PDB file of C-alpha atoms in Angstrom:
ATOM      1  CA  UNK A   1       0.047   0.088   0.019  1.00 70.00           C
ATOM      2  CA  UNK A   2       1.443   3.265  -1.111  1.00 68.00           C
ATOM      3  CA  UNK A   3       2.002   5.641   1.745  1.00 90.00           C
ATOM      4  CA  UNK A   4       2.835   9.409   1.657  1.00 96.00           C
ATOM      5  CA  UNK A   5       3.425  10.854   5.315  1.00 96.00           C
ATOM      6  CA  UNK A   6       3.703  14.305   6.254  1.00 96.00           C
ATOM      7  CA  UNK A   7       5.518  15.489   9.362  1.00 90.00           C
ATOM      8  CA  UNK A   8       2.702  17.381  11.102  1.00 92.00           C
ATOM      9  CA  UNK A   9      -1.171  17.416  10.577  1.00 94.00           C
ATOM     10  CA  UNK A  10      -1.460  20.711  12.266  1.00 96.00           C
ATOM     11  CA  UNK A  11       0.959  23.738  12.722  1.00 97.00           C
ATOM     12  CA  UNK A  12       0.801  27.037  14.343  1.00 97.00           C
ATOM     13  CA  UNK A  13       3.730  29.365  13.707  1.00 97.00           C
ATOM     14  CA  UNK A  14       4.406  33.198  14.192  1.00 97.00           C
ATOM     15  CA  UNK A  15       5.104  35.731  11.533  1.00 98.00           C
ATOM     16  CA  UNK A  16       8.813  35.678  10.502  1.00 97.00           C
ATOM     17  CA  UNK A  17       9.583  32.217  11.922  1.00 97.00           C
ATOM     18  CA  UNK A  18      11.397  29.644   9.542  1.00 97.00           C
ATOM     19  CA  UNK A  19       9.012  26.758   9.028  1.00 97.00           C
ATOM     20  CA  UNK A  20       9.850  23.225   7.750  1.00 97.00           C
ATOM     21  CA  UNK A  21       7.368  20.888   6.363  1.00 98.00           C
ATOM     22  CA  UNK A  22       8.418  17.321   5.845  1.00 97.00           C
ATOM     23  CA  UNK A  23       7.030  14.707   3.459  1.00 97.00           C
ATOM     24  CA  UNK A  24       8.315  11.106   3.110  1.00 97.00           C
ATOM     25  CA  UNK A  25       7.036   8.536   0.447  1.00 96.00           C
ATOM     26  CA  UNK A  26       7.566   4.641   0.599  1.00 95.00           C
ATOM     27  CA  UNK A  27       6.994   3.884  -2.964  1.00 90.00           C
ATOM     28  CA  UNK A  28      10.426   4.853  -4.572  1.00 91.00           C
ATOM     29  CA  UNK A  29       8.721   7.578  -6.594  1.00 91.00           C
ATOM     30  CA  UNK A  30      10.922   9.779  -8.607  1.00 91.00           C
ATOM     31  CA  UNK A  31       8.623  12.689  -8.657  1.00 91.00           C
ATOM     32  CA  UNK A  32       7.402  14.569  -5.699  1.00 94.00           C
ATOM     33  CA  UNK A  33       5.193  17.676  -5.486  1.00 95.00           C
ATOM     34  CA  UNK A  34       4.297  20.211  -2.913  1.00 97.00           C
ATOM     35  CA  UNK A  35       0.805  22.121  -3.371  1.00 97.00           C
ATOM     36  CA  UNK A  36      -1.192  24.421  -1.184  1.00 97.00           C
ATOM     37  CA  UNK A  37      -5.077  24.336  -1.233  1.00 96.00           C
ATOM     38  CA  UNK A  38      -7.071  27.347  -0.305  1.00 95.00           C
ATOM     39  CA  UNK A  39     -10.816  27.821  -0.638  1.00 91.00           C
ATOM     40  CA  UNK A  40     -11.816  29.104  -3.865  1.00 89.00           C
ATOM     41  CA  UNK A  41      -8.608  28.566  -5.317  1.00 91.00           C
ATOM     42  CA  UNK A  42      -8.206  24.854  -5.452  1.00 88.00           C
ATOM     43  CA  UNK A  43      -4.849  23.091  -5.653  1.00 94.00           C
ATOM     44  CA  UNK A  44      -1.750  25.252  -6.709  1.00 95.00           C
ATOM     45  CA  UNK A  45       1.544  23.803  -7.430  1.00 95.00           C
ATOM     46  CA  UNK A  46       4.541  25.373  -5.402  1.00 97.00           C
ATOM     47  CA  UNK A  47       7.505  23.126  -6.330  1.00 96.00           C
ATOM     48  CA  UNK A  48       8.245  19.981  -8.087  1.00 93.00           C
ATOM     49  CA  UNK A  49      11.193  17.477  -7.778  1.00 94.00           C
ATOM     50  CA  UNK A  50      11.874  14.912 -10.489  1.00 90.00           C
ATOM     51  CA  UNK A  51      14.960  13.455  -8.815  1.00 90.00           C
ATOM     52  CA  UNK A  52      17.292  13.747  -5.662  1.00 92.00           C
ATOM     53  CA  UNK A  53      18.529  17.491  -5.646  1.00 88.00           C
ATOM     54  CA  UNK A  54      16.427  18.384  -8.650  1.00 91.00           C
ATOM     55  CA  UNK A  55      13.690  20.922  -8.426  1.00 93.00           C
ATOM     56  CA  UNK A  56      11.404  22.927 -10.556  1.00 92.00           C
ATOM     57  CA  UNK A  57       9.291  26.027  -9.726  1.00 94.00           C
ATOM     58  CA  UNK A  58       5.702  25.501  -9.837  1.00 93.00           C
ATOM     59  CA  UNK A  59       2.930  28.050 -10.088  1.00 92.00           C
ATOM     60  CA  UNK A  60       3.588  29.996  -6.839  1.00 96.00           C
ATOM     61  CA  UNK A  61       7.081  29.388  -5.532  1.00 97.00           C
ATOM     62  CA  UNK A  62       7.511  32.863  -4.029  1.00 96.00           C
ATOM     63  CA  UNK A  63       8.065  32.834  -0.281  1.00 96.00           C
ATOM     64  CA  UNK A  64       9.044  28.948  -0.375  1.00 98.00           C
ATOM     65  CA  UNK A  65      12.068  26.762  -1.179  1.00 97.00           C
ATOM     66  CA  UNK A  66      12.116  23.131  -1.097  1.00 97.00           C
ATOM     67  CA  UNK A  67      15.097  20.369  -0.208  1.00 97.00           C
ATOM     68  CA  UNK A  68      15.389  16.991  -1.583  1.00 97.00           C
ATOM     69  CA  UNK A  69      18.572  15.059  -0.324  1.00 95.00           C
ATOM     70  CA  UNK A  70      16.964  11.700  -0.479  1.00 96.00           C
ATOM     71  CA  UNK A  71      14.728  10.051  -2.792  1.00 95.00           C
ATOM     72  CA  UNK A  72      12.022   9.551  -0.246  1.00 96.00           C
ATOM     73  CA  UNK A  73      11.994  12.822   1.475  1.00 97.00           C
ATOM     74  CA  UNK A  74      10.812  16.110   0.033  1.00 97.00           C
ATOM     75  CA  UNK A  75      10.844  19.190   2.289  1.00 97.00           C
ATOM     76  CA  UNK A  76       9.047  22.630   1.812  1.00 98.00           C
ATOM     77  CA  UNK A  77      10.751  25.530   3.599  1.00 98.00           C
ATOM     78  CA  UNK A  78       9.071  28.741   4.552  1.00 97.00           C
ATOM     79  CA  UNK A  79      11.932  31.169   4.960  1.00 94.00           C
ATOM     80  CA  UNK A  80      10.099  33.565   6.689  1.00 97.00           C
ATOM     81  CA  UNK A  81       6.373  32.709   7.413  1.00 97.00           C
ATOM     82  CA  UNK A  82       3.765  35.354   6.715  1.00 97.00           C
ATOM     83  CA  UNK A  83      -0.205  35.310   7.401  1.00 97.00           C
ATOM     84  CA  UNK A  84      -0.800  34.925   3.586  1.00 97.00           C
ATOM     85  CA  UNK A  85       0.873  31.540   3.886  1.00 98.00           C
ATOM     86  CA  UNK A  86      -1.752  30.240   6.194  1.00 98.00           C
ATOM     87  CA  UNK A  87      -3.049  27.306   4.265  1.00 97.00           C
ATOM     88  CA  UNK A  88      -3.402  23.546   3.801  1.00 97.00           C
ATOM     89  CA  UNK A  89      -0.357  22.084   2.409  1.00 98.00           C
ATOM     90  CA  UNK A  90      -0.465  18.881   0.523  1.00 98.00           C
ATOM     91  CA  UNK A  91       2.562  16.457  -0.479  1.00 97.00           C
ATOM     92  CA  UNK A  92       2.215  14.086  -3.455  1.00 95.00           C
ATOM     93  CA  UNK A  93       4.463  11.571  -5.291  1.00 93.00           C
ATOM     94  CA  UNK A  94       4.296   9.690  -8.337  1.00 90.00           C
ATOM     95  CA  UNK A  95       6.473   7.753 -11.004  1.00 84.00           C
ATOM     96  CA  UNK A  96       7.873   9.561 -14.005  1.00 78.00           C
ATOM     97  CA  UNK A  97       6.598   9.565 -17.535  1.00 70.00           C
ATOM     98  CA  UNK A  98       3.485   7.638 -18.709  1.00 60.00           C
ATOM     99  CA  UNK A  99       3.275   5.921 -15.348  1.00 56.00           C
ATOM    100  CA  UNK A 100       2.886   9.178 -13.756  1.00 57.00           C
ATOM    101  CA  UNK A 101      -0.710   9.392 -13.945  1.00 70.00           C
ATOM    102  CA  UNK A 102      -1.401   7.823 -10.535  1.00 82.00           C
ATOM    103  CA  UNK A 103      -0.492  10.564  -8.040  1.00 89.00           C
ATOM    104  CA  UNK A 104      -0.479   9.824  -4.391  1.00 93.00           C
ATOM    105  CA  UNK A 105      -1.244  12.426  -1.868  1.00 95.00           C
ATOM    106  CA  UNK A 106      -0.234  12.755   1.833  1.00 96.00           C
ATOM    107  CA  UNK A 107      -2.812  13.691   4.593  1.00 95.00           C
ATOM    108  CA  UNK A 108      -2.037  17.404   4.542  1.00 96.00           C
ATOM    109  CA  UNK A 109      -0.592  19.851   6.872  1.00 97.00           C
ATOM    110  CA  UNK A 110      -2.775  22.710   8.138  1.00 96.00           C
ATOM    111  CA  UNK A 111      -0.570  25.649   8.783  1.00 98.00           C
ATOM    112  CA  UNK A 112      -1.570  28.784  10.648  1.00 98.00           C
ATOM    113  CA  UNK A 113       0.673  31.704  10.719  1.00 98.00           C
ATOM    114  CA  UNK A 114      -0.169  34.358  13.231  1.00 97.00           C
TER     115      UNK A 114
ATOM    116  CA  UNK B   1      -6.760  29.998 -20.895  1.00 81.00           C
ATOM    117  CA  UNK B   2      -6.672  26.345 -19.549  1.00 84.00           C
ATOM    118  CA  UNK B   3      -9.728  25.940 -17.238  1.00 91.00           C
ATOM    119  CA  UNK B   4     -11.479  23.191 -15.399  1.00 96.00           C
ATOM    120  CA  UNK B   5     -15.168  24.015 -14.260  1.00 97.00           C
ATOM    121  CA  UNK B   6     -17.046  21.844 -12.119  1.00 98.00           C
ATOM    122  CA  UNK B   7     -20.784  21.836 -11.342  1.00 96.00           C
ATOM    123  CA  UNK B   8     -22.589  22.077  -9.293  1.00 97.00           C
ATOM    124  CA  UNK B   9     -20.645  23.645  -6.627  1.00 96.00           C
ATOM    125  CA  UNK B  10     -22.427  21.689  -3.928  1.00 97.00           C
ATOM    126  CA  UNK B  11     -24.978  19.048  -3.608  1.00 97.00           C
ATOM    127  CA  UNK B  12     -27.112  17.354  -0.984  1.00 98.00           C
ATOM    128  CA  UNK B  13     -28.637  13.931  -1.515  1.00 97.00           C
ATOM    129  CA  UNK B  14     -30.418  11.241   0.640  1.00 97.00           C
ATOM    130  CA  UNK B  15     -28.552   7.943   1.335  1.00 97.00           C
ATOM    131  CA  UNK B  16     -28.977   5.468  -1.282  1.00 97.00           C
ATOM    132  CA  UNK B  17     -29.760   7.991  -4.258  1.00 98.00           C
ATOM    133  CA  UNK B  18     -27.544   8.339  -7.449  1.00 98.00           C
ATOM    134  CA  UNK B  19     -25.997  11.795  -8.391  1.00 98.00           C
ATOM    135  CA  UNK B  20     -23.969  13.071 -11.213  1.00 98.00           C
ATOM    136  CA  UNK B  21     -21.326  15.771 -10.994  1.00 98.00           C
ATOM    137  CA  UNK B  22     -20.170  17.641 -14.130  1.00 98.00           C
ATOM    138  CA  UNK B  23     -16.718  18.810 -15.284  1.00 98.00           C
ATOM    139  CA  UNK B  24     -16.017  21.006 -18.257  1.00 98.00           C
ATOM    140  CA  UNK B  25     -12.570  21.954 -19.421  1.00 96.00           C
ATOM    141  CA  UNK B  26     -10.724  24.025 -21.876  1.00 93.00           C
ATOM    142  CA  UNK B  27      -7.262  22.493 -21.327  1.00 86.00           C
ATOM    143  CA  UNK B  28      -5.300  22.077 -24.491  1.00 84.00           C
ATOM    144  CA  UNK B  29      -3.237  19.851 -25.372  1.00 84.00           C
ATOM    145  CA  UNK B  30      -5.132  17.279 -23.513  1.00 85.00           C
ATOM    146  CA  UNK B  31      -3.582  14.127 -22.162  1.00 85.00           C
ATOM    147  CA  UNK B  32      -5.756  12.452 -19.351  1.00 89.00           C
ATOM    148  CA  UNK B  33      -8.657  13.617 -16.971  1.00 93.00           C
ATOM    149  CA  UNK B  34      -8.932  12.471 -13.572  1.00 94.00           C
ATOM    150  CA  UNK B  35     -11.467  12.386 -10.557  1.00 97.00           C
ATOM    151  CA  UNK B  36     -10.285  12.537  -7.092  1.00 97.00           C
ATOM    152  CA  UNK B  37     -12.245  12.336  -3.802  1.00 97.00           C
ATOM    153  CA  UNK B  38     -11.189  14.466  -0.952  1.00 97.00           C
ATOM    154  CA  UNK B  39     -12.423  13.943   2.498  1.00 96.00           C
ATOM    155  CA  UNK B  40     -12.564  16.986   4.926  1.00 92.00           C
ATOM    156  CA  UNK B  41      -9.100  17.713   6.254  1.00 88.00           C
ATOM    157  CA  UNK B  42      -7.409  14.903   4.126  1.00 92.00           C
ATOM    158  CA  UNK B  43      -5.516  14.727   0.965  1.00 94.00           C
ATOM    159  CA  UNK B  44      -7.198  13.689  -2.329  1.00 96.00           C
ATOM    160  CA  UNK B  45      -7.504   9.949  -3.493  1.00 95.00           C
ATOM    161  CA  UNK B  46      -7.630   9.016  -6.955  1.00 93.00           C
ATOM    162  CA  UNK B  47     -10.896   7.557  -8.369  1.00 95.00           C
ATOM    163  CA  UNK B  48     -10.422   7.171 -11.944  1.00 94.00           C
ATOM    164  CA  UNK B  49      -8.007   8.185 -14.738  1.00 91.00           C
ATOM    165  CA  UNK B  50      -9.203   8.260 -18.210  1.00 92.00           C
ATOM    166  CA  UNK B  51      -6.982   9.206 -21.583  1.00 87.00           C
ATOM    167  CA  UNK B  52      -8.282  10.387 -24.810  1.00 83.00           C
ATOM    168  CA  UNK B  53      -9.353   7.120 -26.132  1.00 86.00           C
ATOM    169  CA  UNK B  54     -11.324   6.036 -23.017  1.00 89.00           C
ATOM    170  CA  UNK B  55     -14.784   7.389 -22.666  1.00 92.00           C
ATOM    171  CA  UNK B  56     -15.923   5.403 -19.638  1.00 96.00           C
ATOM    172  CA  UNK B  57     -14.279   3.990 -16.634  1.00 95.00           C
ATOM    173  CA  UNK B  58     -15.689   2.439 -13.301  1.00 96.00           C
ATOM    174  CA  UNK B  59     -14.344   2.163  -9.897  1.00 95.00           C
ATOM    175  CA  UNK B  60     -16.946   0.306  -7.633  1.00 97.00           C
ATOM    176  CA  UNK B  61     -20.011   2.542  -7.257  1.00 97.00           C
ATOM    177  CA  UNK B  62     -18.231   5.454  -9.139  1.00 98.00           C
ATOM    178  CA  UNK B  63     -18.364   5.561 -13.030  1.00 98.00           C
ATOM    179  CA  UNK B  64     -16.671   8.404 -14.968  1.00 98.00           C
ATOM    180  CA  UNK B  65     -17.402   9.363 -18.513  1.00 97.00           C
ATOM    181  CA  UNK B  66     -15.410  11.507 -20.929  1.00 96.00           C
ATOM    182  CA  UNK B  67     -16.363  13.076 -24.235  1.00 95.00           C
ATOM    183  CA  UNK B  68     -13.266  14.553 -25.561  1.00 90.00           C
ATOM    184  CA  UNK B  69     -14.935  16.382 -28.434  1.00 91.00           C
ATOM    185  CA  UNK B  70     -17.274  18.478 -26.319  1.00 94.00           C
ATOM    186  CA  UNK B  71     -14.442  18.460 -23.455  1.00 94.00           C
ATOM    187  CA  UNK B  72     -16.865  17.251 -20.851  1.00 97.00           C
ATOM    188  CA  UNK B  73     -16.670  14.658 -18.171  1.00 98.00           C
ATOM    189  CA  UNK B  74     -19.136  13.329 -15.271  1.00 98.00           C
ATOM    190  CA  UNK B  75     -18.912  11.392 -12.381  1.00 98.00           C
ATOM    191  CA  UNK B  76     -21.903   9.056 -11.567  1.00 98.00           C
ATOM    192  CA  UNK B  77     -22.201   7.938  -8.077  1.00 98.00           C
ATOM    193  CA  UNK B  78     -24.500   5.043  -7.656  1.00 98.00           C
ATOM    194  CA  UNK B  79     -26.481   3.930  -4.306  1.00 98.00           C
ATOM    195  CA  UNK B  80     -24.888   6.708  -2.222  1.00 97.00           C
ATOM    196  CA  UNK B  81     -23.518   5.987   1.141  1.00 97.00           C
ATOM    197  CA  UNK B  82     -22.832   8.544   4.042  1.00 97.00           C
ATOM    198  CA  UNK B  83     -19.088   7.847   3.319  1.00 97.00           C
ATOM    199  CA  UNK B  84     -19.475   9.356  -0.190  1.00 98.00           C
ATOM    200  CA  UNK B  85     -19.632  12.937   1.648  1.00 98.00           C
ATOM    201  CA  UNK B  86     -16.510  14.603   0.441  1.00 98.00           C
ATOM    202  CA  UNK B  87     -15.274  16.956  -2.139  1.00 97.00           C
ATOM    203  CA  UNK B  88     -14.928  15.676  -5.747  1.00 98.00           C
ATOM    204  CA  UNK B  89     -12.174  17.169  -7.894  1.00 98.00           C
ATOM    205  CA  UNK B  90     -11.843  17.019 -11.600  1.00 97.00           C
ATOM    206  CA  UNK B  91      -8.077  17.452 -12.918  1.00 95.00           C
ATOM    207  CA  UNK B  92      -7.098  17.708 -16.479  1.00 93.00           C
ATOM    208  CA  UNK B  93      -3.506  16.995 -17.496  1.00 88.00           C
ATOM    209  CA  UNK B  94      -2.083  18.872 -20.700  1.00 80.00           C
ATOM    210  CA  UNK B  95       1.278  17.123 -20.348  1.00 71.00           C
ATOM    211  CA  UNK B  96       1.605  14.168 -22.691  1.00 62.00           C
ATOM    212  CA  UNK B  97       4.966  13.457 -21.396  1.00 62.00           C
ATOM    213  CA  UNK B  98       3.647  12.877 -17.843  1.00 61.00           C
ATOM    214  CA  UNK B  99       5.273  13.958 -14.708  1.00 65.00           C
ATOM    215  CA  UNK B 100       2.168  15.716 -13.550  1.00 71.00           C
ATOM    216  CA  UNK B 101       3.848  19.004 -14.003  1.00 73.00           C
ATOM    217  CA  UNK B 102       0.874  20.602 -15.847  1.00 79.00           C
ATOM    218  CA  UNK B 103      -2.163  19.525 -13.897  1.00 88.00           C
ATOM    219  CA  UNK B 104      -5.428  21.974 -14.128  1.00 91.00           C
ATOM    220  CA  UNK B 105      -7.563  21.431 -10.911  1.00 94.00           C
ATOM    221  CA  UNK B 106     -11.123  22.235 -10.709  1.00 96.00           C
ATOM    222  CA  UNK B 107     -12.603  23.814  -7.525  1.00 96.00           C
ATOM    223  CA  UNK B 108     -14.607  20.654  -6.757  1.00 97.00           C
ATOM    224  CA  UNK B 109     -17.984  19.890  -6.000  1.00 98.00           C
ATOM    225  CA  UNK B 110     -18.801  19.429  -2.305  1.00 97.00           C
ATOM    226  CA  UNK B 111     -21.295  16.436  -1.860  1.00 98.00           C
ATOM    227  CA  UNK B 112     -23.177  15.743   1.375  1.00 98.00           C
ATOM    228  CA  UNK B 113     -25.071  12.503   1.642  1.00 98.00           C
ATOM    229  CA  UNK B 114     -27.577  12.717   4.413  1.00 97.00           C
ATOM    230  CA  UNK B 115     -29.420   9.678   6.071  1.00 96.00           C
TER     231      UNK B 115
END
């Protein structure tokens, strides 16, 4: 059974703090993703990684960075958290190419920045 | 502009009844269309994935249809159960090479199944 886990279900941080969100998958997937989900806006891609140490900006990368030092782990970093980064953060993973249609999501981290 | 529009925005039905959710898209090029179920406070779970050549696909009580000519898809839920209460999201991929890099997400239909 594919499993994508995220380090926290709920997180409360103060404005200006550095925040780390971690994601781990156990399916040996090459591709990993970070999305945020906001009411009325749907899921938006923040960053995408297609291999260890490889990353690509998504649609809304501003204010975020990522790290992928190991294949199974993909971290999202908020360098200086702001209130407009309060959101639900979802991690996902998949195989590359034509096998990538099946995308597996973690349970999400609801981040509140006060 | 690439867009995925879903209707209705929300729906309430009684347990045991059937319902159909709609998805219209203007994504080009088109690679595949997916339906996801997302329970409140959880990540989306894939229900069906259809490529250009497929016009229907089932997963238990869920049946998705695709009309690539009119760029419409529907998700039919048969004999609804309380556990079907969730948001159903239509997603279209415009990336034939895969990698899920160019997914266009709909806003979802919120379904409530009442006893």
